Amino acid sequence: MTTATQAPATAAEMTGAEVILKALADQGVEVVFGYPGGAVLPIYDAMFKSNYVRHILVRHEQAAVHAAEGYARSTGKVGVVLVTSGPGATNAVTGLTDALMDSVPIVCLTGQVPTHLIGNDAFQEADTTGITRPCTKHNYLVKDADTLARTIHEAFHVAKAGRPGPVVVDLPKDIQLAKAPYVGPEAIEHRTYRPKRTPDAAAIEKAVELISKAKRPLFYCGGGVVNSGPRASELLTEFVRMTGYPVTLTLMGLGTVPASEPLFLGMVGMHGTYESNMAMHDCDLMINVGARFDDRVTGKLAAFAPNSKKIHVDIDPSSINKNVRVDLPIVGDAGEVLAALIAQWKKKKAKVDGAALAKWWDQIEKWQARDCLRYKASKTIIKPQYALQRLHALTKNLDPYITTEVGQHQMWAAQFLKFERPMHWMTSGGLGTMGYGLPAAIGAQIAHPDRLCIDVAGEASILMNIQEMSTAVQYRLPVKVFILNNQWMGMVRQWQELIHGGRYSESYTEALPDFVKLADAFGGVGFRAAKPSEVDDVIKEMIKVKRPVIVDCCVDQKENCFPMIPSGAAHNEMLLGPEDQAQKPTSEEGMVLV
Amino acid sequence: MADKIETHTLSVLVDNEPGVLARVIGLFSGRGYNIESLVVAEVDASRHLSRITLVTSGTPMVIEQIKAQLDRLVPVHTVRDLTTEGAHVAREMALIKVVGTGDKRVESLRIADIFRARAVDSTIESFVFEMTGSPEKIDAFVNLMRPLGLVDVSRTGVVAISRGAKGI
């Protein structure tokens, strides 16, 4: 791949633009998501003359980053983005922030005005490194062609090492045109940035002791296990089964333990299951692997798991003791820590407290018996939960890659689609970016061309990046957009109903496009389901068509997403359904929380 | 107890590269931490290393966060908490301008002598004193100068180093 026919004969003759492409190729990059513009024309010209990487032309730079995220999260590789200066870079900011919050490895190359014009308010100039400093893991401005190759390689190292994240490399146009020396990635060792991956042996010993003595234990695991690679998920499942302890997962961690695993209690947090949240509240030992005590998970901090000891495994030391004080921090890679825990457990021939565990499971089964995800079925109107149950039933054998937008549909998808494997579920967890799902599905589809990739969407979110239908059509990507259309910004409406006295301020969309015709206009295929009896047929048709599809699934407009921990409440104060919500007004403290 | 506000002096060794100070300051403003003083200068030209001395305050949990957040910045080599890691020496320099004549002028010179402040500029009606010491000592001197015609103070902020044989 690195010896493309049109490549320059010797390294000495290379331009900056050629160095950039060769560096990408040597990093194993196969795909770049991007959008051309004045300040990156030399790179696009070099791309035209070589075949180092495949370029996917998106329709908006924000979507380029989300597509790279979908690619990265479904493959474990670094996602690569190429955009121009000024508006190209500022449009990418939402995607970069999203990748930072969800720890997705991204290298984003941005064009910049030539070095002598920097700071002169030149055409399409923006202070890209200044703007992206708080929304990247690290960023670079290359002002010297001699450092160009090294900087690109370093960017890849920083993006994927430790807790992954987005890295921006800002590339002035004159640097792209200058003669630049090439060095390969093997020559690069970073001076300072070498995150710790291997845990302390003493901490592992102590952890095994705590784990074996626990009476009401709970594993609470998240995206860190996904980021560690598929092996970490296998190890987690193995360790959970060795102990027989219950396990709950965060939104980001779904799939790390198979949903069909009997020890799995479902998702935790604001819209997690009753049994997960009650177990979280009542446990005496919490074993957190790769989750960060996010506010969506902890609810009211003062009442969070009040009687528990906490073990926290995280590769990022700054995640430890940030929101919740823990008793035993273990800094390291989730996979390495789990392997060490299993080895130590076997070495010590550790045993669990069987009697206490049986009692704990008795309690958990009582919580499970509440059947917290139940909803009122209807023969006349499509319940969103029903649509997703059917989607799951009809696609599970195809092991689909699922992305979502943000809102009620996202939470229902997390509740009703069951994930057996990691890296098949991509959702904007930290930033909550409406418009994430379609480009992310495109990225996943590029990585897995023969697999089913579905964006579970809402009719409001999808309009934020609907233009990417055009990208899907151009590259013949058979992505499926499954819209749960209730004509409302559903989660906004739900909060207005619960917290703001039912004053539905600006959350109803008076004018919506005809999504079936819209699909057609883009060159895709549209289907509509308006009655429960039509749902199965539409899903089957959607799977059958090997082109981009939009399904307009017209669902109950007033359905709310339950169970729910109202903001400012504790885990044992969940609302299980509409009958609960009337009785429990939200506290003033809760009102100010998002 | 966990909510007690403490003041800590941190020494941070960083690559002397563009934007590194902005990263540190952005971290503090973005996460709502306090900066009481911040001093930065290159200390090793051959390795392009700068040393930042930071005085910050917060609960023990916040201080721990600040150190972890600083340590994870890519150009940061070392973060040391001088307040918790044994004894250290902390010094600040100040330039203090006092304007006055007659008794007040004489009195300011007398006090400056007690504080070992040096007059580095002098006119018929003014002095600029230079003094080095702990921040408390400089505070005390500045307060004494106030009724004697204090018009201007310029302070460097604290630089600090651990006592004993060990380096950063």
Coordinates of N, CA, C and O in Angstrom, one line a residue, chain A residues 536-591:
Chain A
D536 N -43.8 -4.9 10.9 CA -42.9 -6.0 10.5 C -42.6 -6.0 9.0 O -41.4 -6.2 8.6
D537 N -43.6 -5.7 8.2 CA -43.4 -5.7 6.7 C -42.4 -4.6 6.3 O -41.5 -4.8 5.5
V538 N -42.6 -3.5 6.9 CA -41.6 -2.4 6.6 C -40.2 -2.7 7.0 O -39.3 -2.4 6.2
I539 N -40.0 -3.3 8.2 CA -38.7 -3.7 8.6 C -38.1 -4.7 7.6 O -36.9 -4.6 7.2
K540 N -38.9 -5.7 7.2 CA -38.4 -6.7 6.3 C -38.0 -6.1 5.0 O -37.0 -6.4 4.4
E541 N -38.8 -5.2 4.5 CA -38.5 -4.5 3.2 C -37.2 -3.7 3.3 O -36.4 -3.7 2.4
M542 N -37.1 -3.0 4.5 CA -35.9 -2.2 4.7 C -34.7 -3.0 4.6 O -33.7 -2.6 4.1
I543 N -34.7 -4.2 5.2 CA -33.5 -5.1 5.2 C -33.2 -5.6 3.8 O -32.1 -5.7 3.4
K544 N -34.3 -5.9 3.1 CA -34.2 -6.5 1.7 C -33.5 -5.5 0.7 O -32.7 -5.9 -0.1
V545 N -33.9 -4.2 0.8 CA -33.4 -3.2 -0.1 C -31.9 -2.9 0.1 O -31.5 -2.6 1.2
K546 N -31.1 -3.1 -0.9 CA -29.7 -2.8 -0.7 C -29.3 -1.4 -1.1 O -28.4 -1.2 -1.9
R547 N -30.1 -0.5 -0.6 CA -29.8 0.9 -0.9 C -30.1 1.7 0.4 O -30.6 1.2 1.3
P548 N -29.7 3.0 0.4 CA -30.0 3.8 1.6 C -31.6 3.8 1.8 O -32.3 4.1 0.8
V549 N -32.0 3.6 3.0 CA -33.4 3.6 3.3 C -33.8 4.5 4.4 O -33.0 4.6 5.4
I550 N -34.9 5.2 4.3 CA -35.5 5.9 5.4 C -36.8 5.3 5.7 O -37.7 5.1 4.9
V551 N -37.0 4.8 7.0 CA -38.3 4.3 7.4 C -38.9 5.4 8.3 O -38.3 5.9 9.3
D552 N -40.1 5.8 7.9 CA -40.8 6.8 8.7 C -41.9 6.0 9.5 O -42.9 5.7 9.1
C553 N -41.5 5.8 10.8 CA -42.3 5.0 11.6 C -43.1 5.9 12.5 O -42.6 6.5 13.5
C554 N -44.4 6.1 12.2 CA -45.2 7.1 12.9 C -45.7 6.5 14.3 O -46.6 5.6 14.3
V555 N -45.2 7.0 15.3 CA -45.4 6.4 16.7 C -46.3 7.3 17.5 O -46.5 8.5 17.2
D556 N -46.7 6.7 18.6 CA -47.5 7.4 19.7 C -46.8 8.7 20.0 O -45.7 8.7 20.5
Q557 N -47.5 9.8 19.9 CA -46.9 11.1 20.1 C -46.7 11.5 21.6 O -45.9 12.3 21.9
K558 N -47.5 10.8 22.4 CA -47.4 11.2 23.9 C -46.7 10.2 24.7 O -46.6 10.3 25.9
E559 N -46.0 9.2 24.1 CA -45.4 8.2 24.9 C -44.1 8.8 25.6 O -43.4 9.5 25.0
N560 N -44.0 8.5 26.9 CA -42.8 8.9 27.6 C -41.9 7.8 27.9 O -42.3 6.6 27.9
C561 N -40.6 8.1 28.1 CA -39.6 7.1 28.3 C -39.4 6.8 29.8 O -39.0 7.6 30.6
F562 N -39.8 5.5 30.2 CA -39.6 5.1 31.5 C -38.9 3.8 31.5 O -38.8 3.1 30.5
P563 N -38.3 3.3 32.6 CA -38.3 4.0 33.9 C -37.4 5.3 33.8 O -36.6 5.4 32.9
M564 N -37.5 6.1 34.9 CA -36.7 7.3 34.8 C -36.3 7.7 36.3 O -37.2 7.7 37.2
I565 N -35.1 8.1 36.5 CA -34.7 8.8 37.7 C -34.8 10.2 37.4 O -34.1 10.8 36.6
P566 N -35.8 10.9 38.0 CA -35.9 12.4 37.8 C -34.6 13.1 38.2 O -34.0 12.6 39.1
S567 N -34.3 14.2 37.5 CA -33.0 14.9 37.9 C -33.1 15.3 39.3 O -34.1 15.8 39.8
G568 N -32.0 15.1 40.0 CA -31.9 15.5 41.4 C -32.4 14.4 42.4 O -32.4 14.6 43.6
A569 N -32.8 13.3 41.8 CA -33.3 12.2 42.7 C -32.3 11.1 42.8 O -31.3 11.1 42.1
A570 N -32.6 10.2 43.8 CA -31.6 9.1 44.0 C -32.1 7.9 43.3 O -33.2 7.8 42.8
H571 N -31.3 6.9 43.3 CA -31.6 5.6 42.5 C -32.8 4.9 43.0 O -33.5 4.2 42.2
N572 N -33.1 5.1 44.3 CA -34.3 4.4 44.8 C -35.5 5.2 44.7 O -36.5 5.0 45.4
E573 N -35.5 6.3 43.9 CA -36.7 7.2 43.7 C -37.1 7.2 42.3 O -37.4 8.2 41.7
M574 N -37.0 6.0 41.6 CA -37.3 6.0 40.2 C -38.8 6.1 39.9 O -39.6 5.7 40.7
L575 N -39.1 6.7 38.8 CA -40.5 6.7 38.3 C -40.6 5.5 37.3 O -39.8 5.4 36.4
L576 N -41.5 4.7 37.6 CA -41.6 3.5 36.8 C -42.6 3.7 35.6 O -42.5 2.9 34.6
G577 N -43.5 4.6 35.7 CA -44.4 4.8 34.6 C -45.3 6.1 34.9 O -45.0 6.8 35.9
P578 N -46.2 6.3 34.0 CA -47.0 7.6 34.1 C -47.7 7.7 35.4 O -47.9 8.8 35.9
E579 N -48.1 6.5 36.0 CA -48.8 6.6 37.3 C -48.0 7.2 38.4 O -48.4 7.8 39.3
D580 N -46.6 7.0 38.3 CA -45.7 7.5 39.3 C -45.5 9.0 39.2 O -45.3 9.7 40.2
Q581 N -45.4 9.5 38.0 CA -44.9 10.8 37.7 C -45.8 11.9 38.4 O -45.3 12.9 38.8
A582 N -47.1 11.6 38.5 CA -48.0 12.6 39.0 C -47.8 12.8 40.5 O -47.9 13.9 41.1
Q583 N -47.3 11.8 41.2 CA -47.2 11.8 42.6 C -45.9 12.5 43.1 O -45.8 12.9 44.3
K584 N -44.9 12.6 42.3 CA -43.6 13.0 42.8 C -43.1 14.2 42.0 O -42.5 14.1 41.0
P585 N -43.4 15.4 42.6 CA -42.9 16.6 41.9 C -41.4 16.7 42.0 O -40.9 16.3 43.0
T586 N -40.8 17.3 41.0 CA -39.3 17.4 41.0 C -38.9 18.5 42.0 O -39.5 19.5 42.1
S587 N -37.8 18.1 42.7 CA -37.3 19.1 43.7 C -36.7 20.3 43.0 O -36.3 20.2 41.8
E588 N -36.6 21.4 43.8 CA -36.0 22.6 43.2 C -34.6 22.4 42.8 O -34.1 22.9 41.8
E589 N -33.9 21.5 43.6 CA -32.5 21.2 43.3 C -32.4 20.5 42.0 O -31.5 20.7 41.2
G590 N -33.4 19.6 41.7 CA -33.4 18.9 40.5 C -33.7 19.8 39.3 O -33.3 19.5 38.2
M591 N -34.5 20.8 39.5 CA -34.9 21.7 38.4 C -33.7 22.3 37.7 O -33.7 22.5 36.4

